[in-house]
Amino acid sequence: MSRQRILLIGHPDGLLNWRLPLRVLVINVSLLVLCLLLAIAALCYGTLHLSLEQLFSALSGQAPESLMIVVTQWRLPRITMALLLGGALGMSGAIFQSITRNPLGSPDVIGFNMGAYTGALITIILFSGGYYHIAIGALAGGLLSAVVIYLLAWRQGIVGFRLIIVGIAISAVLVSTNTWLIITASVERAMDAAIWQAGSLNGLTWQKSQPAIVFIGLAASAALLMSKRLQLLEMGDDAAQALGVNAESSRMWLMLFGVTLTAAATATAGPISFIALAAPQIARRLTGQSSVTLTSSALVGAALLLGVDTISQPLFAPIQLPVGVVTVSIGGLYLIWLLIRESHR
């Protein structure tokens, strides 16, 4: 089944010519269904349990106002953003793992998450910024750290392993900077930073979600349009250039889109680990592909983040445990397994 191919968009000889193995299509549809089922479960279960009839009444605007507020203003924005941010992290991880040709080439490991966190910390502690200022600071920090890492890793081109090593080094420097910022800040600002650092979906509203929707939508669309170039880059720069692809230019643009995706997610909910690291590898094994696919990685990331958030809420009730605390715990175990596996290779 995995060798059968189906034409999705465009013409075989046209500019748009997107083909997917049938297995990939089936897996993607299954992941979409899984995301829908998780969303329904998250809407129904919580401190206030709802039946399906009550849920559909609230969504259609025929339920009491208090019930509609719970569903449409409290739970629905959180679920929507869990899917959107998880998809952005999964796609960003797929881009960097594909560019570096290494399963460790994730924004979590390379340090782009930490750069976004540093930008947010500077905004919180030094400028006492509000939500939108923090979002802008996190986005700027992620992009600036990407520029620094890229320039330091450049040696007549970019090698994936060098990019990872330089990223880890810059991340260590940023960790020290973040620690210094927190210990020199006032208690109130340090508490604000600590709460944001945990990575939480609590308190997200439709208004707070707007910047992330715009940035993630634009970056994800642009990355999908360059997905064929990403696959060619996995074959090596020489092979890509022989097929008419400007390797360095394509890599720079893809890195920009990947950093934008992870920085937008970090700016909205704080640093959330594990999703960008694990989603592409899970998607690759599900689809049976040798290369990482962006769409499948995004769907796996969306399902992972929403699933972890949905399961962790009743497990630790009445405490609202930040989802970032849960994902980083799972991610640590996954990273240990991945390191052991790579060392055996």
Short mmCIF file of C-alpha atoms in Angstrom, two decimals, residues 3 15 109 146-147 170-171 183 201 214 244-245 248 291 293 305 311 328 332:
data_model
loop_
_atom_site.label_atom_id
_atom_site.label_comp_id
_atom_site.label_asym_id
_atom_site.label_seq_id
_atom_site.Cartn_x
_atom_site.Cartn_y
_atom_site.Cartn_z
CA ARG A 3 4.03 2.29 -2.88
CA LEU A 15 3.86 23.85 -11.16
CA VAL A 109 18.13 20.91 21.36
CA ALA A 146 18.91 31.64 14.91
CA VAL A 147 21.01 34.30 13.14
CA ILE A 170 24.62 28.97 22.40
CA SER A 171 21.78 27.39 24.37
CA ILE A 183 18.20 36.18 40.17
CA LEU A 201 -2.08 26.75 27.88
CA VAL A 214 -1.19 34.92 11.87
CA GLY A 244 18.24 23.11 -9.86
CA VAL A 245 17.79 23.95 -6.17
CA GLU A 248 21.98 27.65 0.81
CA SER A 291 12.26 11.32 4.97
CA THR A 293 7.01 14.80 6.13
CA LEU A 305 0.14 18.41 22.70
CA ILE A 311 -4.82 13.68 30.06
CA VAL A 328 9.55 18.09 29.44
CA GLY A 332 13.68 13.72 28.99
#
